[in-house]
Short mmCIF file of C-alpha atoms and ligand atoms in Angstrom, two decimals:
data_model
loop_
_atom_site.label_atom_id
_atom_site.label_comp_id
_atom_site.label_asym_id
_atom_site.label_seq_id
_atom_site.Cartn_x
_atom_site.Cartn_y
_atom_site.Cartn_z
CA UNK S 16 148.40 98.47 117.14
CA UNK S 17 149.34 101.99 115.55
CA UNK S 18 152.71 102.93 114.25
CA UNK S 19 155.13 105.72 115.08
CA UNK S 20 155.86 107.20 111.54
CA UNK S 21 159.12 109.80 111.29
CA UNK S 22 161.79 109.97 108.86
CA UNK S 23 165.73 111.15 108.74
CA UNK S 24 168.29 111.56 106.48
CA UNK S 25 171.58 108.62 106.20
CA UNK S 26 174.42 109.56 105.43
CA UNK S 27 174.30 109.61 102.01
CA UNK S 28 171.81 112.25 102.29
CA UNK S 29 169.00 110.45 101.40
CA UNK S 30 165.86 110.34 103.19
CA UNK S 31 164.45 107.31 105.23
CA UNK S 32 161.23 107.22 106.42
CA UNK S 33 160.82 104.49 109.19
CA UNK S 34 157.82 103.16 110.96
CA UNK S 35 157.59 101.54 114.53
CA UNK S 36 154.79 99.81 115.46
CA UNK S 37 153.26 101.08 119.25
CA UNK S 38 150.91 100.23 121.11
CA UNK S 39 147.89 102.10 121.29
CA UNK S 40 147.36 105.24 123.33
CA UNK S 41 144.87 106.11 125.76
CA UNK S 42 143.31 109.10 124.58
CA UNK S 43 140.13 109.51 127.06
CA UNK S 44 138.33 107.45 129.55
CA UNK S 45 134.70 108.83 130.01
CA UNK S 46 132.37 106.93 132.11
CA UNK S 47 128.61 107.25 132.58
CA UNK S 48 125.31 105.63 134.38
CA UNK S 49 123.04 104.20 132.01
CA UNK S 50 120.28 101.32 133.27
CA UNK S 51 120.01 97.92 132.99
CA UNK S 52 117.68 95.47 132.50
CA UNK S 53 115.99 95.58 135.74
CA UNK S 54 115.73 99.59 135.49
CA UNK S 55 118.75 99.84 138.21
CA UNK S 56 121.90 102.00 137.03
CA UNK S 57 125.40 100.48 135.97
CA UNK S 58 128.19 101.73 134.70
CA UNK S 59 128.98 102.36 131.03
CA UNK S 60 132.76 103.81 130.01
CA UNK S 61 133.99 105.23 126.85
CA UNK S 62 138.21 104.55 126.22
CA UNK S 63 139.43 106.20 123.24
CA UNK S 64 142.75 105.24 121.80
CA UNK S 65 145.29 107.07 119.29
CA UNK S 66 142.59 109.87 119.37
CA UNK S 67 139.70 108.27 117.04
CA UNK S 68 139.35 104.52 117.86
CA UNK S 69 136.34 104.13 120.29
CA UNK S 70 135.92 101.37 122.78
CA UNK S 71 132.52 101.38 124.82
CA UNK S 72 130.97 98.50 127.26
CA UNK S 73 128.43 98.23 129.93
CA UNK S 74 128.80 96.51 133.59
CA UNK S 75 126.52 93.84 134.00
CA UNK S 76 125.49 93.08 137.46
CA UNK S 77 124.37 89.89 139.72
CA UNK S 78 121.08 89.05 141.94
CA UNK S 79 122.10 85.62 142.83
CA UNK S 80 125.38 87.33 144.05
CA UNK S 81 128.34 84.71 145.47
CA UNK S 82 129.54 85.84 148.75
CA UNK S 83 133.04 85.71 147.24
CA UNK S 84 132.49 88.47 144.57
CA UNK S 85 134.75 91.55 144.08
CA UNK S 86 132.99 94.64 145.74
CA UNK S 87 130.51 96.75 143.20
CA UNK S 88 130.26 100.41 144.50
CA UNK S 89 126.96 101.58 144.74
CA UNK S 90 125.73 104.51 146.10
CA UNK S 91 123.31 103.89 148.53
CA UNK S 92 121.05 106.68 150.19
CA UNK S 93 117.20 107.28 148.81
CA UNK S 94 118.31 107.88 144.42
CA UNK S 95 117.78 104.75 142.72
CA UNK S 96 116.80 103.07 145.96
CA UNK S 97 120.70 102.81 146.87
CA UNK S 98 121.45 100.90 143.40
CA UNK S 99 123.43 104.23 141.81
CA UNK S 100 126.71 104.07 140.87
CA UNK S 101 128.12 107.85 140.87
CA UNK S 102 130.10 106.70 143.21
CA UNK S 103 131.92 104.35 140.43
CA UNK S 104 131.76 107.10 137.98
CA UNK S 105 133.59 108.97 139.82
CA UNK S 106 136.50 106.33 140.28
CA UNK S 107 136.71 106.48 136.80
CA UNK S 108 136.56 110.00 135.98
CA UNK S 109 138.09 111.29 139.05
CA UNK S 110 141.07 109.05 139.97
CA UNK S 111 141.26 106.04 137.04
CA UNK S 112 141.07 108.05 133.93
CA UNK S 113 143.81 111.19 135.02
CA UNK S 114 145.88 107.97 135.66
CA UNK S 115 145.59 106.55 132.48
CA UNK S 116 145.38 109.30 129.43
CA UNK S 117 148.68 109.71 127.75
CA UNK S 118 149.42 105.28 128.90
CA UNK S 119 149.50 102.26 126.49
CA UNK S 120 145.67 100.83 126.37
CA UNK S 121 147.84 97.11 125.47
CA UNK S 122 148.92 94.61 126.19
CA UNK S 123 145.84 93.91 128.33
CA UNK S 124 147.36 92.29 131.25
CA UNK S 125 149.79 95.24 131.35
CA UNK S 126 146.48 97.70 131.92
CA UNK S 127 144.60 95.41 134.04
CA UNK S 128 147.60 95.11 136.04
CA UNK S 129 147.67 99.11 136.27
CA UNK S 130 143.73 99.08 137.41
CA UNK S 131 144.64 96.73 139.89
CA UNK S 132 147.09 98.48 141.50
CA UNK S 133 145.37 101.93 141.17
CA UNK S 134 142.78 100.07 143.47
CA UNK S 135 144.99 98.79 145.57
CA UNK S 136 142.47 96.11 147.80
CA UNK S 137 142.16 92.28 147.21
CA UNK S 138 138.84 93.10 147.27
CA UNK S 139 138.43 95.92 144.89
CA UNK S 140 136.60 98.25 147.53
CA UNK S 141 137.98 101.42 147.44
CA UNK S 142 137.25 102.26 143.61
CA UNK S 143 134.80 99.64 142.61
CA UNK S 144 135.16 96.30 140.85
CA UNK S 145 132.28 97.82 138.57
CA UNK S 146 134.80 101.17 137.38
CA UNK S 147 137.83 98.86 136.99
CA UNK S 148 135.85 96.23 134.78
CA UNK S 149 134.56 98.85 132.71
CA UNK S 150 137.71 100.20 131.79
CA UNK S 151 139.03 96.74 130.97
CA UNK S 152 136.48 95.84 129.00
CA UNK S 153 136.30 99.29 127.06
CA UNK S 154 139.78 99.31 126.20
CA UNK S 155 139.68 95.55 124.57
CA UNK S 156 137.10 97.06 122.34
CA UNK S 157 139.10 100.30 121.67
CA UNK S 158 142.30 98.36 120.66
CA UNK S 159 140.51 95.69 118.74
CA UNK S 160 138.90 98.52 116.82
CA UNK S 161 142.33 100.30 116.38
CA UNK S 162 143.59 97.16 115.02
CA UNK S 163 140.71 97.12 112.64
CA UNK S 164 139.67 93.73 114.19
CA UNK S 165 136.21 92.46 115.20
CA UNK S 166 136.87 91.78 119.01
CA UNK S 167 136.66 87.86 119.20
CA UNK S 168 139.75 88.31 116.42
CA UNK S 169 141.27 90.82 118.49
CA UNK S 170 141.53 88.17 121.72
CA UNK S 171 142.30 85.10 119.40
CA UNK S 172 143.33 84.78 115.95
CA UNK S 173 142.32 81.27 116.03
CA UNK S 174 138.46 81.77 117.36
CA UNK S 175 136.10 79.70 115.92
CA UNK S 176 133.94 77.82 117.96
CA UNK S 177 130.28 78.99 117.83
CA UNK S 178 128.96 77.66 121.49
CA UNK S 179 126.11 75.41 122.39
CA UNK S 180 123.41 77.64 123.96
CA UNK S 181 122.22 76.90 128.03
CA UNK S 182 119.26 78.39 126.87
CA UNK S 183 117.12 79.18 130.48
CA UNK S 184 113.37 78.40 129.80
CA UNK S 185 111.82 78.12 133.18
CA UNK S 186 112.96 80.86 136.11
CA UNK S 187 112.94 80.58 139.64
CA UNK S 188 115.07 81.25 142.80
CA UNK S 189 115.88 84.81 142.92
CA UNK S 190 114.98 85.59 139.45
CA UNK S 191 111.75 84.93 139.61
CA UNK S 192 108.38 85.92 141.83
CA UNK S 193 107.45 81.93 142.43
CA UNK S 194 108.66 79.16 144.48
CA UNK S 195 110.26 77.15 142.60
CA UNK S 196 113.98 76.98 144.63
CA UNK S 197 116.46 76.21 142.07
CA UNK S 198 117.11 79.34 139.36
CA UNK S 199 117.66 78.11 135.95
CA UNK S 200 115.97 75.04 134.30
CA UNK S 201 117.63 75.43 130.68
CA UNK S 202 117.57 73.28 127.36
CA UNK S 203 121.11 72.68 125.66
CA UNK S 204 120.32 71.92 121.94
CA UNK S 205 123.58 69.73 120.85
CA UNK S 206 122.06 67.53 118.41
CA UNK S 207 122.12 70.32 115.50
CA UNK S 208 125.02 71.32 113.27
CA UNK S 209 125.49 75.36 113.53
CA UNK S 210 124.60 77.94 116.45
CA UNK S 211 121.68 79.69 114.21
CA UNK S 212 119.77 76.19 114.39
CA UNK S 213 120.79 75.59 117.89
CA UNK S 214 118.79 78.82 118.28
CA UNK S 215 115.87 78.32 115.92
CA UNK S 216 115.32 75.53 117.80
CA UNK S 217 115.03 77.13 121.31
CA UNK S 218 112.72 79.93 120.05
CA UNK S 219 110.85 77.10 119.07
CA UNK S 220 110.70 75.34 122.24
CA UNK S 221 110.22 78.51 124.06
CA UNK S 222 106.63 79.06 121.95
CA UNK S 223 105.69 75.35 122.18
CA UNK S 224 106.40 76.23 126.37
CA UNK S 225 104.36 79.39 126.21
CA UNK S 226 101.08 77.66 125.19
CA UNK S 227 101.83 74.57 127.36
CA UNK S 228 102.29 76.82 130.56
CA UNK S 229 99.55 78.60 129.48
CA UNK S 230 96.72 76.03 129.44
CA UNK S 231 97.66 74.14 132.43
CA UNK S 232 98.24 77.24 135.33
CA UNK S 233 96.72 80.24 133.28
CA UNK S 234 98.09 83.06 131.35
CA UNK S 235 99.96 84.69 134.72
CA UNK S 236 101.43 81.27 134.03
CA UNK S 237 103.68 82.93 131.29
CA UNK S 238 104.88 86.09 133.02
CA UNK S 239 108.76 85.86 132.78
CA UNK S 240 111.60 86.06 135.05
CA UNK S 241 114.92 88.15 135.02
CA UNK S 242 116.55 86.07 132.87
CA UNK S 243 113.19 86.18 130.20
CA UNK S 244 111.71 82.30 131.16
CA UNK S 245 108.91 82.08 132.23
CA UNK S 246 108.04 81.94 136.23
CA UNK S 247 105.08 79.46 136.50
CA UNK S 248 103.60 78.94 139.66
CA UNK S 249 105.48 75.61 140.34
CA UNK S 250 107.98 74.69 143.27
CA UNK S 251 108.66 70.81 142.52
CA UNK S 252 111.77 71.36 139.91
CA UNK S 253 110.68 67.68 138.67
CA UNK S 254 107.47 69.57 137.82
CA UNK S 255 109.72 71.89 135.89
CA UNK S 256 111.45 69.63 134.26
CA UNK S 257 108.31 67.60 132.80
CA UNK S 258 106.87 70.38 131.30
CA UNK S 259 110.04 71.26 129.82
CA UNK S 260 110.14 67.82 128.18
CA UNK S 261 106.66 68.34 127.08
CA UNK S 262 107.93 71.58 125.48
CA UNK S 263 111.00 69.60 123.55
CA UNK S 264 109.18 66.74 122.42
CA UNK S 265 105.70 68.94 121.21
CA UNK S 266 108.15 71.18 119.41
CA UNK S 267 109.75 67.62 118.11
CA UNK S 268 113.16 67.76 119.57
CA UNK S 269 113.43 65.54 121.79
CA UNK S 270 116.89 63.55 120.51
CA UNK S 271 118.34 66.73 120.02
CA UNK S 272 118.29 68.62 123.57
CA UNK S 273 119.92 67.79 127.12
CA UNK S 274 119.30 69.59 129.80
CA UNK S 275 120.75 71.52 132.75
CA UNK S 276 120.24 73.69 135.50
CA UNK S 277 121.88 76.19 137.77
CA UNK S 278 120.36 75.22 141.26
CA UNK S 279 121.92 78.15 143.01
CA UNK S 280 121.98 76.17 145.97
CA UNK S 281 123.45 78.40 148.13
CA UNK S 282 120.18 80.76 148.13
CA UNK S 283 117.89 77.52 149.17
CA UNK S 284 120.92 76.37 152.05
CA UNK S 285 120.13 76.97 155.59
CA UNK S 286 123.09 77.89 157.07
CA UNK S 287 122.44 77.65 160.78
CA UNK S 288 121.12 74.65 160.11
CA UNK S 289 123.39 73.10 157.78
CA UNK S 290 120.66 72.05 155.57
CA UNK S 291 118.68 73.11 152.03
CA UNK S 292 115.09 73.97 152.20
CA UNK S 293 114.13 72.52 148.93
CA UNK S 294 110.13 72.92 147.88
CA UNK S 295 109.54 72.94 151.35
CA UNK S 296 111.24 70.07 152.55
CA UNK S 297 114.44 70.30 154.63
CA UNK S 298 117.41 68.27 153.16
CA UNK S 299 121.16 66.87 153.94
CA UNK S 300 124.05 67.35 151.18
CA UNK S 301 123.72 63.92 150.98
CA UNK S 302 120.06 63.78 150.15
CA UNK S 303 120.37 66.42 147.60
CA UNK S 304 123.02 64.34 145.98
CA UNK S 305 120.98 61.66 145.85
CA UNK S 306 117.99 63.81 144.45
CA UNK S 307 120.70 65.20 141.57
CA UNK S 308 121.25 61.74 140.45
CA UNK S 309 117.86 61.12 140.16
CA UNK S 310 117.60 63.69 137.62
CA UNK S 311 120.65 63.08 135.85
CA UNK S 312 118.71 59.54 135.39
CA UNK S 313 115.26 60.30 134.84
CA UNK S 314 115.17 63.44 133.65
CA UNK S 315 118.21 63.63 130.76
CA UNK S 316 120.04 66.32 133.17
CA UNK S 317 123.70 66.40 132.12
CA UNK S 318 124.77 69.89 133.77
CA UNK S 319 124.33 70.85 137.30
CA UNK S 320 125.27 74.35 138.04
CA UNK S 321 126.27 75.69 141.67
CA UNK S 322 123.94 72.39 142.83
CA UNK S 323 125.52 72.84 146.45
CA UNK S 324 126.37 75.66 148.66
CA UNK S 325 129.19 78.22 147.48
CA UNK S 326 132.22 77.14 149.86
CA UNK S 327 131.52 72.90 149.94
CA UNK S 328 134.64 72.06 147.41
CA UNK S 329 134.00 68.56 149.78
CA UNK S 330 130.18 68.39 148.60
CA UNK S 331 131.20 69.40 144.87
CA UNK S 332 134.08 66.93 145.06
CA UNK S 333 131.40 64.08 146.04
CA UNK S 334 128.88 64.98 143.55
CA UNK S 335 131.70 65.21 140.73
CA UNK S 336 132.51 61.68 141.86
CA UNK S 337 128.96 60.46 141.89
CA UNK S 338 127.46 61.74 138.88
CA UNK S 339 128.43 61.31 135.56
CA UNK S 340 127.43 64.88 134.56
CA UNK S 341 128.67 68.77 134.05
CA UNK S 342 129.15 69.96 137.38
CA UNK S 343 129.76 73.62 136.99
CA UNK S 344 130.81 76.21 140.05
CA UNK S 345 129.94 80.01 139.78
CA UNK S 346 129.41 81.07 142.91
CA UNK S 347 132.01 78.25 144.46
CA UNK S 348 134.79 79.64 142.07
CA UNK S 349 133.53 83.46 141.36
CA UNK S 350 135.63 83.17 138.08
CA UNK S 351 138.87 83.25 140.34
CA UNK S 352 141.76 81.46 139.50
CA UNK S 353 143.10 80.64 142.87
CA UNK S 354 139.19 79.18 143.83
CA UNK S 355 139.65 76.99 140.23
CA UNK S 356 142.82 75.87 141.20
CA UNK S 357 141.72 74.65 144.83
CA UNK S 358 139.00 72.98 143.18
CA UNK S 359 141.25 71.37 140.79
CA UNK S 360 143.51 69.78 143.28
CA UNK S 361 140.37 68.52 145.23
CA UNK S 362 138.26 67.08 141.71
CA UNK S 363 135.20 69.84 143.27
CA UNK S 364 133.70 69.98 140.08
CA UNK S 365 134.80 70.29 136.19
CA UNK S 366 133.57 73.20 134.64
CA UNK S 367 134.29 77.03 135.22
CA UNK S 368 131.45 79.15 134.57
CA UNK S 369 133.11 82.61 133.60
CA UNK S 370 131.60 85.67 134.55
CA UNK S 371 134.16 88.74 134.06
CA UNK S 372 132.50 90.59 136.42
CA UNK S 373 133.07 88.35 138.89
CA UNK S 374 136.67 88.10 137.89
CA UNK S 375 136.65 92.46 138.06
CA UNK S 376 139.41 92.71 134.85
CA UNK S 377 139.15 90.78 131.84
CA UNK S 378 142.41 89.55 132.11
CA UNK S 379 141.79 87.85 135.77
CA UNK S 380 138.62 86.41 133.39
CA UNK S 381 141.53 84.68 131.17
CA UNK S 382 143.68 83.35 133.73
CA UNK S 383 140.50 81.67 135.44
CA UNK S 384 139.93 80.53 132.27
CA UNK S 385 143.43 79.28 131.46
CA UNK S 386 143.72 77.30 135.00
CA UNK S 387 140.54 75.72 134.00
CA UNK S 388 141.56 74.44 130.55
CA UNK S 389 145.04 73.80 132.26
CA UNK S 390 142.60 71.25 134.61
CA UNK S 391 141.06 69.61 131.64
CA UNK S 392 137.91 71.27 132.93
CA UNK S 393 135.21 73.16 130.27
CA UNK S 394 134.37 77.18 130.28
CA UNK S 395 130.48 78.09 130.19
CA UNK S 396 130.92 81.94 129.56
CA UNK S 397 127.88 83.31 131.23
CA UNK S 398 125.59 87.11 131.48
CA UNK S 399 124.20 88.20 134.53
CA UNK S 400 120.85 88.54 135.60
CA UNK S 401 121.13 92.39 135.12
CA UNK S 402 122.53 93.39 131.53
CA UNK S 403 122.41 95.79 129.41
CA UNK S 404 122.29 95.51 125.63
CA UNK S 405 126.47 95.38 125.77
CA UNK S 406 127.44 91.73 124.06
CA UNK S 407 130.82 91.52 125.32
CA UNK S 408 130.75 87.98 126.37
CA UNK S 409 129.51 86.76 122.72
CA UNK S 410 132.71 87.81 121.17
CA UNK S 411 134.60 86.69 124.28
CA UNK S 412 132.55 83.25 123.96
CA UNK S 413 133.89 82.44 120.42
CA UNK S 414 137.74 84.15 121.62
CA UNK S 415 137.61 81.38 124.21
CA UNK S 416 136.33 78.78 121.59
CA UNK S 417 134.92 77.68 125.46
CA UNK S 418 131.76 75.87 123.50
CA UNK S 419 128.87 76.92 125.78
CA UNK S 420 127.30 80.34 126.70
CA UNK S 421 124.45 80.99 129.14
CA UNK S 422 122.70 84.32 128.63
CA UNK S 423 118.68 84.08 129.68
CA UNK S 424 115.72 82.64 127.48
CA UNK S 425 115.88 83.95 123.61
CA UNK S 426 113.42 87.01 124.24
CA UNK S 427 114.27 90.24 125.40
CA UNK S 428 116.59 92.94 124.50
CA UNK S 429 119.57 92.35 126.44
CA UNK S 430 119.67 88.71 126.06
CA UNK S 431 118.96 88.24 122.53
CA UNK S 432 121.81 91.27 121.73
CA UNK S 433 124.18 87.95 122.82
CA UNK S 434 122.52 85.95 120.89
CA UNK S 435 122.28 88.07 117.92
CA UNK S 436 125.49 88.96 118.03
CA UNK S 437 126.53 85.04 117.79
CA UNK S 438 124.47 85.01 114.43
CA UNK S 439 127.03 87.90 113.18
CA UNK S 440 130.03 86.07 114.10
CA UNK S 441 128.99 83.03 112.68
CA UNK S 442 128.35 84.62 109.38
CA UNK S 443 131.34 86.25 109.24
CA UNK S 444 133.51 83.28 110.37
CA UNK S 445 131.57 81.77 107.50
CA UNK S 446 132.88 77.76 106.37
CA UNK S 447 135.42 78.44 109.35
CA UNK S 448 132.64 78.54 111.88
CA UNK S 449 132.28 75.05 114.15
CA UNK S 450 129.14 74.37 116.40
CA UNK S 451 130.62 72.99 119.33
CA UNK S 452 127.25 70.66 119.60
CA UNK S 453 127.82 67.31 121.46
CA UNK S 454 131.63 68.07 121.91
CA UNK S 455 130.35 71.32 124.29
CA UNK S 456 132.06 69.48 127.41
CA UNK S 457 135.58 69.53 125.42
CA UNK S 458 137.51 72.38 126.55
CA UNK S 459 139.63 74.40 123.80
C1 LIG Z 6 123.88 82.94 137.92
C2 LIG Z 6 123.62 84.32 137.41
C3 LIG Z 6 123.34 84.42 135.95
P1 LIG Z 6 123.10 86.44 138.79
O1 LIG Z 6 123.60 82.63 139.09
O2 LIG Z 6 124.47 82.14 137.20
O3 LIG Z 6 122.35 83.54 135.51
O4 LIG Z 6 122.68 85.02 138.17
O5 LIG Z 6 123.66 87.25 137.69
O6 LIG Z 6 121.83 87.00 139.36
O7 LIG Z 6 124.11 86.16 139.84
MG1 LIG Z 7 124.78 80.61 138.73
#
């Protein structure tokens, strides 16, 4: 927050000088392409406020896309192979930014609330749920700077929870160039006492994986996936799963790791005919149910993400019934807070994973996190499959004290900047600092 110094004279003569505390000024909004981590273009804005404090962030961007998601302008036509985003850029620069110079950049709801209108659709079409999110995102940074605050501060004086990691070994779905249906196959290590050993640990595992994959289906074995797991030639997830277990209990972790995995059912469900086409085999909700709790059993899974189509609240609300377990919607909820609350009322579910691109402000982000803590439900803040080397959601992670993150494997550039940037926080929130560990399913 900056402060409105000027002075006058009371009426003795003498000279006050008073100081009123304002909310910080937009100064500039500049916006730019830059790529991400699949080489395709997103959109990257600059908001300056009170004329010196810089906020910058990158748009991250979906494959496994939910058919619910705000609109994300791109450009089509032959450059970039459609992907660009001038088209977003010029939202911002053109129509967003002449709007906002010269306006408060806080409170944030106040500004989302402006982009929001600006737009004007439900659906954020006409100027691009990828312009609007930038310039949310930016100007959090920008004030949290002005306030001379690292950002997780910034969002909550009272953030300290360092999250468990969903830390996604094995790729598949549309992530990866194999067969193996379902997306994610990830390790969660709770059994440790502070996020830097929760990592350790997964590098760890990772290496242990690399050789493992290695010797038994050759060195093409090891390419990885968008997310940076690896993308064996495998399409029986129990397959997955075992050498994954091999991995954790080589590496000698085994009492210390659960598991989970986002099936991203709706990209293996049939819709015509109202069935998923797992590894082949054609299969009823209720047989995939079934198949879930076998793997909840036999294979220590306690955290099913998206494991049924994106609009069966009915099949969620069965599962969530049935299983003992995480049962997390992304692409059922698309980090809106209406979808949570439906979900709510109909026990489809009981986790939120929050994607603020999905949400399009980071505000709407909040409430959808709000309703789900309202619920009793738990927040798994989560990347996208296309990043950049922005690490937004790290800060916003530990804001939320949410307990659980899910950014990719612990190689690569744009995921380990998340993880990375965890290690900073944790350092800084020093003794304060609290691995959520086994308690990850607790919401704040
Ligand atoms: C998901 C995400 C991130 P994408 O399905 O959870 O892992 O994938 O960003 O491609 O939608
Ligand atoms: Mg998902």
């Amino acid at each position: 927050m900056g402060s409105l110094n000027f002075g006058f004279n009371d009426t003795r003569g003498d000279k006050v000088e008073v100081s009123v505390l304002r909310e910080p000024q937009i100064s500039a909004v500049r916006a730019r392409e830059v790529l991400d981590c699949r080489g395709l273009p997103t959109v990257q804005v600059d908001v300056v406020v009170d004329d010196v404090f810089l906020g910058r962030a990158d748009v991250p961007a979906g494959r496994s896309r939910g058919r619910h998601e705000p609109v994300e302008l791109r450009d089509g036509g032959r450059r970039f192979g459609g992907f660009g985003v001038r088209r977003a850029i010029s939202s911002v620069k053109d129509v967003l930014a002449p709007a906002l110079v010269g306006s408060p950049a806080a409170p944030q709801r106040l500004l989302d609330a402006r982009l929001v209108e600006l737009d004007g659709t439900p659906d954020r079409s006409r100027l691009g749920a990828n312009a609007l999110l930038g310039i949310s995102l930016a100007a959090a940074r920008a004030v949290a700077a002005a306030s001379g605050q690292p950002l997780y501060r910034h969002l909550n004086a009272d953030a300290h929870v360092l999250p468990v990691p969903q830390i996604n070994l094995i790729n598949g779905g549309k992530h990866a160039s194999n067969d193996l249906d379902i997306q994610e196959f990830t390790i969660m290590p709770v059994g440790v006492s502070t996020f830097s050993d929760s990592l350790a640990l997964s590098s760890e595992v990772n290496l242990v994986l690399h050789d493992i994959l290695a010797k038994r289906y050759g060195k093409a074995a090891v390419n990885v996936g968008d997310e940076g797991g690896f993308a064996p030639p495998i399409t029986e997830p129990t397959e997955a799963l075992e050498q994954l277990h091999l991995a954790v209990e080589q590496a000698g972790y085994s009492d210390m790791v659960v598991y989970g995995l986002d099936c991203a059912a709706s990209h293996f469900f049939d819709a015509e005919r109202r069935v998923y086409v797992l590894a082949g085999k054609s299969q009823s909700r209720e047989d995939l149910i079934s198949f879930y709790e076998s793997l909840a059993k036999n294979w220590g899974v306690v955290s099913f993400e998206d494991p049924l189509e994106e609009d069966d609240f009915e099949g969620f609300a069965e599962l969530t019934r049935r299983l003992d377990a995480q049962i997390i919607g992304d692409d059922l909820l698309v980090t809106n807070r209406g979808r949570v609350a439906h979900a709510q009322t109909l026990g489809a579910g009981n986790a939120l994973l929050l994607k603020v691109n999905q949400a399009g402000t980071l505000s709407e982000a909040l409430e959808a996190a709000r309703q789900a803590v309202q619920g009793g439900w738990s927040i798994v803040v989560s990347e996208r499959s296309g990043e950049t080397e922005d690490a937004f959601i790290s800060d916003l992670v530990v804001a939320l004290n949410a307990g659980q993150i899910k950014t990719g494997a612990p190689v690569r550039g744009e995921r380990t900047a998340k993880y990375n940037r965890l290690l900073q926080i944790e350092e800084e929130l020093g003794s304060a600092a609290v691995y959520a560990g086994l308690s990850y399913r607790r919401p704040c």
